[in-house]
Amino acid sequence: MCGIVGYVGSKKASEILIDGLKRLEYRGYDSCGLATITDGSLKVVKSINRIESLENDANHLEGCIGIGHTRWATHGEVSIENAHPHVSQDGKFAVVHNGIIENYTELKKMLLEKGFTFYSETDSEVIPNLISLYYEGNLLKAVKRATDDLIGSYALGIMCVEQPDVLVATKNNSPLVVGKGEGENFIASDFGAILKYTNDFAILEDREFAVISKDEVSFYTKGLESAFYSFIKLDTNVDDMEKSGFAHYMLKEIHEEPNTVQKIIKEYLHSSKGSMKFQIEKHDIKKVEHLYIVACGTAMHAGLYAKCLFEKLARIPVTVEVASEFRYQNPILRKEDMVIFISQSGETADTLASLALVKDKNIPFISIVNVKESTMDRLSDNVLYTKAGTEVAVASTKAYIAQTTLLALLAIYFATIKKSYDEDELKTLVEEIEMLPSKLERILDNEEKAIPYAQMLLQDQSIYYVGRGMDYYLALEAALKLKEISYIHAEAMPFGELKHGTIALIEKGTDVVVFANSPALWEKTLSNIKEVEARGARVFIVTTMRDLQDVENYDILVLPEVHELLAPILAIVPLQLLSYHIACMKNLDVDKPRNLAKSVTVE
Ligand code: M6R
């Protein structure tokens, strides 16, 4: 989604802003721009292409103060006029905005009546004009009055030509951090944008303000009282933001999966004792009667995987909800329930809104988050970190592996506390989890096996991904991966359900990818395979099982053997690679697929 970076110091602002914007690219955007103040006037450059296309013009901008933005269009098409920064009609104020102003129509009407004119279709353009309306020589006060009028979400970076040494920043329901350096200070919507320059961050609270100059950072409450903020350091590695020799971040991140699982094991398992290090009160676990898992996209698919484990091992009924539905459902939550939220970014708007709802009702919840100090992290008392490191590619890969591994351990932990499953079986499962990294390595060592399959599927308009039991949930994630980066339509179906309608679409040459990891369901799966084969489908089987009978007619990818409850953690990997190679063969922008954003910070 949109990204913000701001700088004030003694270096050339445009260079730092371009660098920061490039580091925000992965969040997804369709236009970009920046503004500096030079010789008492605002200079603005914008582009509806990639950041590189901005570089030349930006290079001509002098000035040691500036704000930059990547826009992911919501109100108004992708155009130069709609790109940020937006400038007030009098040319005095420049603003970059993340979020959505819900009452912009009324505000615009009011401003039009007062004689203001507008050049864009955006909701954001009302902001610099409101500030201009209220400005009486003090930028902070004008920003406060303007934001008092705003309904909606925002993170704002603001400059004024009459106060050319300061940036003002504020936010509501959209993240914004302040970075402190030596003789230079920064703002950003994402730590990663400025991590190269500082590792001293303050996280701005909703409706509070920061006033930033070269040598000073001051914070103010909603009522403009002076506020104290402490600065924190992150343990994020700036190298995570590099491709380290890989052609794409996505490929690099897939190759990090064995290490990601290893880190989870180290963090949550006492290897010698076979016990776990979760700090969740035992009595809280014992009294859980129903679990809700709430998340979006890939994180939600990890939740579906976990549903199978919690139900089978801990014997707790689980409802998995898409966060954008859960938040408007008036869910029936009782004190005996527990909610698990899952998010890589910790900034997904719908998941955060669902969390706020659950928190408000005082229902116990756990958050599974990758990004430390994200909003979800800070709103939660019980956080389990997935420790996958920065995930840059829009298509989530290593985060899914981290989420599923962590959830598998958590389900085993619940089962141990509840004594709901055979102890030796649980031990075996833990031992199998410890062997996952080497099995993942083996799959990655055979990466080239994905290439002929990618060639075979490349021209497809639509592919079916099917499975029974937990293989269906795996199919959902595999299909999402294919859709988002290769733009090939993929439909995931519970295999047994196909004949209730969708089989009408199977004809000669339709490609059907079958996940088969459950010995108990194999006979049924095979019957379903025969049904689609009889209608002309070309069948590909992905399995962790050995010696399957009667499969000579099909392309079959046999993965390292693993406990069937852990199979999805392995079996997704070749499908991630398949999607990756198809997207590369189609010459698509693998890391930044069209229309998508890394973290979806608006509804
Ligand atoms: O940051 P989150 O895990 O909350 O993000 C949730 C989804 O937006 C995300 O998983 C999305 O579906 C990915 N693009 C999938 O690859």
XYZ file of C-alpha atoms and ligand atoms in Angstrom:
619
model
C 0.000 0.000 0.000
C 1.083 3.639 0.178
C 4.416 4.526 1.734
C 5.848 7.654 3.320
C 9.384 8.812 3.892
C 10.518 12.222 5.128
C 13.906 13.777 5.805
C 15.355 16.888 7.427
C 19.111 17.324 7.844
C 22.032 18.728 5.925
C 22.284 16.217 3.077
C 20.520 16.409 -0.253
C 16.990 15.367 0.734
C 15.978 14.068 -2.697
C 18.695 11.382 -2.662
C 17.630 10.073 0.724
C 13.975 10.168 -0.259
C 14.598 8.224 -3.477
C 16.537 5.615 -1.525
C 13.770 5.394 1.089
C 11.069 5.131 -1.568
C 12.930 2.271 -3.227
C 12.909 0.451 0.077
C 9.142 0.972 0.261
C 8.562 -0.311 -3.273
C 7.845 -3.824 -2.063
C 4.707 -2.614 -0.327
C 3.082 -2.153 -3.747
C 2.358 1.175 -5.489
C 1.332 2.597 -8.805
C 2.701 6.141 -8.698
C 5.245 8.043 -6.669
C 6.511 11.501 -5.935
C 8.538 13.723 -3.667
C 8.821 17.360 -2.679
C 11.630 19.437 -1.222
C 11.853 23.042 -0.163
C 14.453 25.021 -2.074
C 14.975 28.785 -1.869
C 11.715 29.299 -0.047
C 9.538 27.429 -2.503
C 8.190 23.907 -2.883
C 9.567 21.772 -5.673
C 7.546 18.673 -6.545
C 8.287 15.775 -8.889
C 5.943 12.874 -9.612
C 5.773 9.781 -11.772
C 3.222 7.152 -12.701
C 6.009 4.642 -13.274
C 8.611 3.031 -11.043
C 10.794 5.056 -8.648
C 13.723 4.918 -11.125
C 11.714 7.093 -13.494
C 11.610 9.777 -10.791
C 15.325 9.767 -10.132
C 16.412 12.063 -12.929
C 13.989 14.855 -12.070
C 14.562 14.379 -8.351
C 18.290 14.822 -8.868
C 17.699 18.392 -9.928
C 15.980 19.212 -6.656
C 18.145 20.915 -4.082
C 17.079 21.265 -0.469
C 17.785 19.442 2.764
C 14.180 18.850 3.757
C 11.630 16.789 1.922
C 8.799 14.273 1.862
C 8.282 11.334 -0.501
C 5.410 8.963 -1.218
C 4.450 5.795 -3.039
C 0.726 5.744 -3.883
C -1.524 2.713 -4.214
C -4.602 4.191 -5.855
C -7.861 4.260 -3.919
C -9.609 7.558 -4.775
C -8.957 8.402 -8.399
C -7.053 6.700 -11.169
C -3.295 6.379 -11.442
C -2.254 9.814 -12.717
C 0.303 12.526 -12.085
C -2.411 14.771 -10.609
C -3.475 12.096 -8.149
C 0.069 11.162 -7.101
C 1.460 12.644 -3.865
C 2.791 14.970 -2.479
C -0.284 17.155 -2.675
C 0.170 20.884 -2.489
C -2.295 23.480 -1.183
C -3.802 25.918 -3.613
C -1.599 28.734 -2.267
C 1.539 26.648 -2.888
C 2.632 26.866 0.757
C 1.919 23.390 2.116
C 2.904 19.947 0.843
C 1.438 16.756 2.275
C 1.971 13.032 1.826
C -0.887 10.877 3.076
C -1.405 7.169 3.709
C -4.941 6.012 4.517
C -8.438 7.104 3.553
C -10.290 10.277 4.559
C -13.899 9.137 4.828
C -15.481 12.609 5.057
C -13.459 14.199 2.267
C -16.543 14.937 0.160
C -18.009 17.255 2.827
C -14.614 18.812 3.517
C -14.023 19.407 -0.175
C -17.462 21.000 -0.511
C -16.734 23.317 2.404
C -13.353 24.274 0.923
C -14.851 24.830 -2.540
C -17.411 27.172 -0.979
C -14.547 29.120 0.542
C -12.974 29.511 -2.898
C -10.393 26.706 -2.852
C -9.834 24.863 -6.119
C -8.692 21.264 -6.598
C -6.604 19.580 -9.262
C -6.921 15.902 -8.253
C -9.641 13.334 -7.600
C -8.058 12.255 -4.321
C -9.375 12.415 -0.801
C -5.865 13.518 0.270
C -5.862 16.898 -1.466
C -8.278 18.335 1.100
C -5.562 18.044 3.764
C -3.034 20.669 2.554
C -5.931 23.014 1.825
C -7.428 22.549 5.287
C -4.020 23.282 6.793
C -3.782 26.368 4.611
C -7.251 27.444 5.777
C -6.269 27.201 9.431
C -2.692 28.483 9.182
C -1.998 31.567 11.277
C 1.781 31.361 11.407
C 2.097 28.103 13.399
C 2.241 24.899 11.331
C 1.671 22.519 14.240
C -1.497 24.345 15.329
C -2.814 24.427 11.766
C -2.180 20.686 11.365
C -3.954 20.000 14.647
C -7.028 22.001 13.578
C -7.048 20.345 10.165
C -6.774 16.821 11.557
C -9.565 17.554 14.031
C -11.791 17.785 10.955
C -10.675 14.461 9.490
C -12.615 11.225 9.823
C -10.764 8.137 8.665
C -7.253 6.797 8.692
C -4.130 8.745 8.009
C -0.395 8.979 8.381
C 0.802 12.403 7.304
C 4.091 14.083 6.539
C 3.723 17.853 6.149
C 5.977 20.738 5.086
C 5.369 24.482 4.905
C 7.465 26.992 2.941
C 7.138 29.520 5.766
C 8.757 27.061 8.206
C 11.349 25.502 5.903
C 13.284 23.784 8.704
C 10.581 21.513 10.114
C 8.468 18.542 9.185
C 5.257 17.878 11.056
C 3.953 14.317 11.281
C 0.777 12.845 12.679
C -1.275 9.672 12.279
C -4.503 7.847 13.005
C -4.938 4.100 12.386
C -2.039 4.041 9.951
C 1.550 3.499 11.061
C 4.186 6.212 11.223
C 7.604 6.159 12.875
C 10.120 8.868 13.642
C 13.805 8.023 13.180
C 16.485 9.953 15.066
C 19.937 10.441 13.549
C 23.005 12.654 14.112
C 22.148 16.096 12.764
C 19.346 14.585 10.693
C 15.945 13.123 11.437
C 13.399 11.102 9.533
C 9.803 9.988 9.309
C 8.563 6.839 7.604
C 5.527 4.620 7.368
C 7.787 1.586 7.636
C 11.057 1.155 9.575
C 12.667 -0.434 6.525
C 12.565 2.845 4.581
C 15.111 4.494 6.896
C 16.829 1.604 8.657
C 19.936 2.251 6.603
C 20.308 5.675 8.277
C 19.164 5.096 11.831
C 18.167 2.409 14.277
C 16.588 4.782 16.795
C 12.864 4.823 16.406
C 9.832 6.316 18.125
C 6.437 4.989 17.130
C 3.883 7.748 16.900
C 0.564 7.226 18.723
C -2.814 7.924 17.133
C -3.714 11.614 16.833
C -0.421 12.724 18.378
C 2.146 14.917 16.632
C 5.868 15.033 15.965
C 7.725 18.183 14.991
C 11.054 17.322 13.446
C 13.963 19.569 12.628
C 17.598 18.789 11.812
C 18.693 18.658 15.465
C 15.500 18.119 17.370
C 12.430 15.926 17.586
C 9.491 17.014 19.766
C 6.268 15.164 20.410
C 2.847 16.516 21.318
C -0.390 15.016 22.593
C -3.791 15.413 20.941
C -4.238 18.609 22.943
C -0.751 19.863 21.922
C 0.761 19.278 25.362
C 4.380 18.257 25.185
C 4.652 14.403 25.195
C 7.446 12.026 26.169
C 8.337 9.279 23.695
C 11.012 6.680 24.208
C 13.154 5.545 21.295
C 13.655 1.856 20.577
C 16.185 -0.131 18.586
C 15.156 -2.916 16.201
C 16.908 -6.226 15.807
C 15.989 -6.225 12.091
C 18.880 -6.801 9.759
C 19.253 -4.319 6.921
C 20.617 -7.218 4.780
C 17.120 -8.733 4.811
C 16.251 -5.945 2.417
C 18.893 -7.080 -0.099
C 18.494 -9.799 -2.729
C 21.847 -11.401 -1.812
C 22.553 -12.672 -5.314
C 19.077 -14.073 -6.004
C 17.189 -12.852 -9.059
C 14.174 -11.938 -6.940
C 13.267 -11.484 -3.284
C 10.647 -14.203 -3.654
C 13.240 -16.766 -4.663
C 15.584 -15.641 -1.896
C 12.789 -15.932 0.644
C 11.806 -19.423 -0.527
C 15.432 -20.440 -0.086
C 15.380 -19.044 3.459
C 12.624 -21.457 4.463
C 14.792 -24.199 6.006
C 16.500 -21.608 8.180
C 13.161 -20.021 9.050
C 11.891 -23.341 10.407
C 15.169 -23.825 12.254
C 14.728 -20.453 13.966
C 11.201 -21.369 15.091
C 12.458 -24.653 16.510
C 15.232 -22.862 18.371
C 12.856 -20.239 19.701
C 10.011 -22.464 20.874
C 11.437 -25.914 21.535
C 13.680 -27.148 24.356
C 15.354 -29.712 22.132
C 16.869 -31.770 24.915
C 13.626 -31.952 26.897
C 11.256 -32.101 23.932
C 9.142 -29.511 25.756
C 8.049 -26.106 24.518
C 8.769 -22.579 25.559
C 5.353 -20.990 25.060
C 4.470 -18.614 27.841
C 0.750 -19.141 27.807
C -0.875 -19.888 31.136
C -1.812 -23.571 31.375
C -5.146 -22.842 33.015
C -6.003 -20.478 30.134
C -5.395 -23.292 27.671
C -7.333 -25.848 29.713
C -10.446 -23.720 29.756
C -10.543 -22.973 26.002
C -13.724 -24.452 24.543
C -13.607 -22.876 21.101
C -10.841 -21.315 19.090
C -11.277 -18.625 16.474
C -8.464 -17.980 14.056
C -8.707 -14.639 12.282
C -6.420 -13.480 9.472
C -6.277 -12.587 5.769
C -4.819 -14.192 2.651
C -1.902 -16.509 3.180
C -2.001 -15.984 6.953
C -5.621 -17.167 6.886
C -4.547 -20.273 4.956
C -2.001 -20.967 7.703
C -4.962 -20.671 10.086
C -6.905 -23.280 8.100
C -3.957 -25.638 8.370
C -3.885 -25.018 12.120
C -7.602 -25.771 12.382
C -6.914 -29.383 11.370
C -4.165 -29.709 13.966
C -5.981 -28.095 16.881
C -9.092 -30.137 16.183
C -7.252 -33.418 15.772
C -4.644 -33.068 18.497
C -6.138 -30.723 21.080
C -9.767 -31.632 20.345
C -10.784 -27.984 20.332
C -13.331 -26.896 17.715
C -11.866 -24.169 15.536
C -13.543 -21.556 13.374
C -11.290 -19.810 10.875
C -12.557 -16.425 9.772
C -11.422 -14.010 7.108
C -10.780 -10.808 9.076
C -12.729 -8.562 6.680
C -15.852 -10.679 7.391
C -15.250 -11.338 11.083
C -15.121 -7.648 11.967
C -18.641 -6.991 10.637
C -20.252 -10.206 11.821
C -20.972 -9.324 15.409
C -19.265 -12.634 16.267
C -20.567 -14.713 19.147
C -17.611 -14.654 21.495
C -17.694 -16.116 24.976
C -15.249 -15.995 27.842
C -14.355 -19.674 27.224
C -13.246 -18.835 23.687
C -9.805 -17.862 22.563
C -8.827 -16.032 19.378
C -5.610 -16.399 17.442
C -4.707 -13.581 15.054
C -2.095 -14.250 12.396
C -0.302 -11.602 10.369
C 3.068 -11.336 8.723
C 3.102 -7.546 8.660
C 1.095 -6.886 11.806
C -0.426 -3.950 9.915
C -3.321 -5.516 7.984
C -6.255 -3.164 8.565
C -8.992 -5.825 8.733
C -7.016 -8.052 11.097
C -6.254 -5.079 13.348
C -9.917 -4.052 13.417
C -10.892 -7.610 14.365
C -8.287 -7.585 17.102
C -9.643 -4.317 18.477
C -13.126 -5.862 18.572
C -11.915 -8.947 20.476
C -9.847 -6.845 22.849
C -12.830 -4.664 23.529
C -14.900 -7.706 24.526
C -12.127 -8.910 26.837
C -11.774 -12.268 25.098
C -8.321 -13.878 25.482
C -6.256 -13.758 22.333
C -2.830 -14.613 20.964
C -1.188 -12.780 18.088
C 1.182 -14.524 15.725
C 3.211 -11.786 14.084
C 6.370 -11.526 12.027
C 7.150 -7.821 12.258
C 8.262 -6.741 15.699
C 6.972 -3.360 16.859
C 4.187 -3.527 14.282
C 0.780 -2.242 15.366
C -0.460 -5.769 16.069
C 2.579 -6.510 18.172
C 2.059 -3.384 20.226
C -1.683 -3.994 20.708
C -1.177 -7.549 21.968
C -0.051 -8.867 25.347
C 0.493 -12.421 24.126
C 2.631 -12.337 21.000
C 4.356 -15.245 19.297
C 6.899 -14.052 16.757
C 7.399 -16.019 13.567
C 11.006 -14.788 13.325
C 11.097 -15.146 9.548
C 13.003 -11.886 9.048
C 11.817 -9.207 6.657
C 9.647 -10.606 3.894
C 9.955 -8.258 0.941
C 8.237 -10.075 -1.938
C 4.517 -9.369 -2.048
C 3.809 -13.095 -2.382
C 4.197 -14.505 1.089
C 6.335 -17.665 1.200
C 8.678 -17.987 4.160
C 6.129 -16.298 6.429
C 3.610 -19.071 5.603
C 6.190 -21.734 6.410
C 6.973 -19.947 9.674
C 3.300 -19.546 10.579
C 2.439 -23.177 9.862
C 5.459 -24.519 11.761
C 4.738 -22.311 14.750
C 1.061 -23.257 14.708
C 1.953 -26.952 14.546
C 4.085 -26.559 17.675
C 1.350 -24.559 19.370
C -1.287 -27.191 18.610
C 1.010 -29.867 20.030
C 1.517 -27.695 23.104
C -2.240 -27.315 23.599
C -2.677 -31.073 23.186
C 0.047 -31.747 25.752
C -1.557 -29.436 28.297
C -5.021 -30.799 27.647
C -3.746 -34.392 27.564
C -5.977 -34.870 24.570
C -3.685 -36.974 22.372
C -1.317 -39.874 22.720
C 1.910 -38.582 24.291
C 4.232 -40.744 22.183
C 2.497 -39.625 19.004
C 3.005 -36.006 20.025
C 6.686 -36.728 20.670
C 7.001 -38.276 17.227
C 5.439 -35.170 15.728
C 7.937 -32.924 17.510
C 10.806 -35.092 16.241
C 9.398 -34.834 12.735
C 9.230 -31.048 13.049
C 12.913 -31.072 13.963
C 13.622 -32.887 10.692
C 11.715 -30.393 8.532
C 14.680 -28.087 7.767
C 16.713 -30.849 6.128
C 13.682 -32.047 4.155
C 13.016 -28.517 2.979
C 16.671 -28.315 1.897
C 16.188 -31.465 -0.173
C 13.200 -29.982 -1.948
C 15.110 -26.783 -2.681
C 18.101 -28.774 -3.946
C 15.723 -30.115 -6.583
C 14.368 -26.740 -7.555
C 14.945 -27.371 -11.267
C 12.240 -30.061 -11.166
C 9.696 -27.228 -11.099
C 10.843 -25.925 -14.476
C 9.340 -28.545 -16.862
C 6.069 -28.332 -14.925
C 6.155 -24.550 -15.251
C 6.637 -24.943 -19.002
C 3.688 -27.331 -19.197
C 1.315 -25.002 -17.317
C 2.550 -21.697 -18.674
C -0.132 -21.194 -21.323
C -3.072 -22.209 -19.137
C -5.984 -19.858 -18.595
C -7.153 -21.726 -15.535
C -5.854 -24.539 -13.324
C -7.604 -26.594 -10.656
C -5.821 -27.296 -7.375
C -7.572 -30.024 -5.434
C -7.161 -32.095 -2.318
C -9.100 -33.730 0.486
C -8.823 -32.971 4.192
C -5.947 -30.654 4.987
C -4.732 -30.987 1.397
C -7.651 -28.770 0.389
C -6.309 -25.962 2.598
C -2.894 -26.488 1.075
C -4.524 -26.230 -2.364
C -6.017 -22.864 -1.401
C -2.581 -21.474 -0.610
C -1.003 -22.974 -3.735
C -3.763 -21.462 -5.891
C -3.359 -18.038 -4.294
C 0.390 -18.126 -5.001
C -0.215 -18.910 -8.661
C -2.910 -16.267 -9.117
C -1.088 -13.413 -7.491
C 2.200 -13.634 -9.347
C 1.491 -15.461 -12.643
C -2.003 -13.986 -13.237
C -3.262 -17.455 -14.182
C -6.621 -18.216 -12.715
C -6.437 -21.065 -10.223
C -9.342 -22.547 -8.340
C -8.862 -24.616 -5.251
C -11.541 -27.208 -4.513
C -12.120 -29.932 -1.959
C -11.681 -32.827 -4.380
C -14.859 -34.622 -3.348
C -16.869 -31.448 -3.952
C -15.841 -31.091 -7.593
C -18.558 -33.365 -8.873
C -21.221 -31.134 -7.315
C -20.896 -28.602 -10.094
C -17.390 -27.521 -10.989
C -16.618 -30.769 -12.802
C -18.719 -29.316 -15.631
C -15.653 -27.212 -16.454
C -13.284 -30.153 -16.758
C -12.617 -31.006 -20.385
C -9.853 -32.398 -22.551
C -6.557 -30.818 -21.486
C -7.775 -29.117 -18.271
C -4.885 -29.159 -15.821
C -5.666 -30.511 -12.371
C -3.004 -30.463 -9.644
C -3.847 -33.004 -6.950
C -2.377 -32.875 -3.451
C -2.326 -36.331 -1.913
C -0.722 -36.567 1.494
C -3.210 -38.573 3.497
C -2.918 -42.383 3.315
C -6.410 -42.757 4.776
C -7.911 -40.596 2.023
C -5.867 -41.972 -0.861
C -8.489 -44.427 -2.181
C -11.073 -41.622 -2.279
C -8.589 -39.266 -3.890
C -7.784 -41.842 -6.547
C -11.486 -42.233 -7.377
C -11.721 -38.470 -7.785
C -8.657 -38.538 -10.030
C -10.356 -41.159 -12.214
C -13.443 -38.943 -12.472
C -11.509 -35.955 -13.834
C -9.293 -38.170 -15.995
C -12.409 -39.665 -17.598
C -13.344 -36.130 -18.666
C -9.961 -35.478 -20.277
C -8.097 -33.721 -17.452
C -4.307 -33.774 -17.361
C -3.471 -34.780 -13.788
C -0.402 -33.789 -11.760
C 0.029 -35.370 -8.342
C 2.066 -33.850 -5.512
C 2.612 -36.283 -2.664
C 4.744 -37.132 0.335
C 3.525 -40.751 0.217
C 5.556 -43.646 -1.177
C 4.585 -46.461 -3.554
C 1.219 -45.154 -4.685
C -0.514 -47.723 -6.890
C -2.296 -47.106 -10.170
C -0.701 -43.720 -10.873
C 1.314 -44.560 -14.008
C -0.823 -42.277 -16.185
C -0.057 -39.141 -14.236
C 2.816 -36.753 -13.694
C 3.812 -37.272 -10.110
C 6.100 -35.257 -7.854
C 7.219 -37.284 -4.843
C 8.477 -35.210 -1.915
C 10.428 -36.366 1.133
C 8.349 -38.581 3.389
C 6.902 -36.796 6.396
C 4.179 -37.201 9.023
C 0.946 -36.465 7.160
C 0.012 -33.675 9.584
C 3.162 -31.821 8.566
C 2.927 -32.488 4.838
C 1.528 -29.033 3.937
C 4.688 -27.400 5.304
C 6.739 -29.317 2.737
C 4.280 -29.662 -0.108
C 3.670 -25.940 -0.563
C 7.319 -25.329 -1.449
C 7.381 -26.882 -4.962
C 4.166 -25.011 -5.677
C 5.726 -21.729 -4.567
C 8.612 -22.524 -6.920
C 6.226 -23.469 -9.714
C 4.384 -20.135 -9.428
C 7.710 -18.335 -9.290
C 9.066 -19.983 -12.443
C 5.828 -19.497 -14.370
C 5.881 -15.787 -13.491
C 9.536 -15.535 -14.572
C 8.808 -17.331 -17.857
C 6.003 -14.852 -18.469
C 8.402 -11.989 -17.751
C 6.228 -10.654 -14.963
C 7.266 -8.471 -12.061
C 7.535 -11.342 -9.580
C 8.194 -9.326 -6.436
C 5.684 -6.595 -7.144
C 2.688 -8.142 -8.878
C 0.101 -5.814 -10.360
C -2.603 -4.329 -8.117
C -1.160 -5.890 -4.970
C 0.408 -4.442 -1.855
C 2.590 -6.150 0.692
C 0.555 -5.020 3.631
C -3.037 -4.080 3.135
C -3.436 -1.131 5.456
C -6.822 -0.003 4.173
C -10.139 -1.877 4.275
O 0.621 -9.146 6.605
P -0.495 -10.150 6.664
O -0.015 -11.524 6.924
O -1.589 -9.741 7.605
O -1.104 -10.129 5.206
C -2.226 -10.885 4.885
C -2.421 -10.970 3.390
O -2.599 -9.697 2.844
C -1.225 -11.638 2.695
O -0.981 -12.914 3.208
C -1.484 -11.745 1.181
O -2.528 -12.628 0.928
C -0.205 -12.173 0.448
N -0.021 -11.383 -0.720
C -0.226 -13.587 0.007
O 0.925 -13.938 -0.674
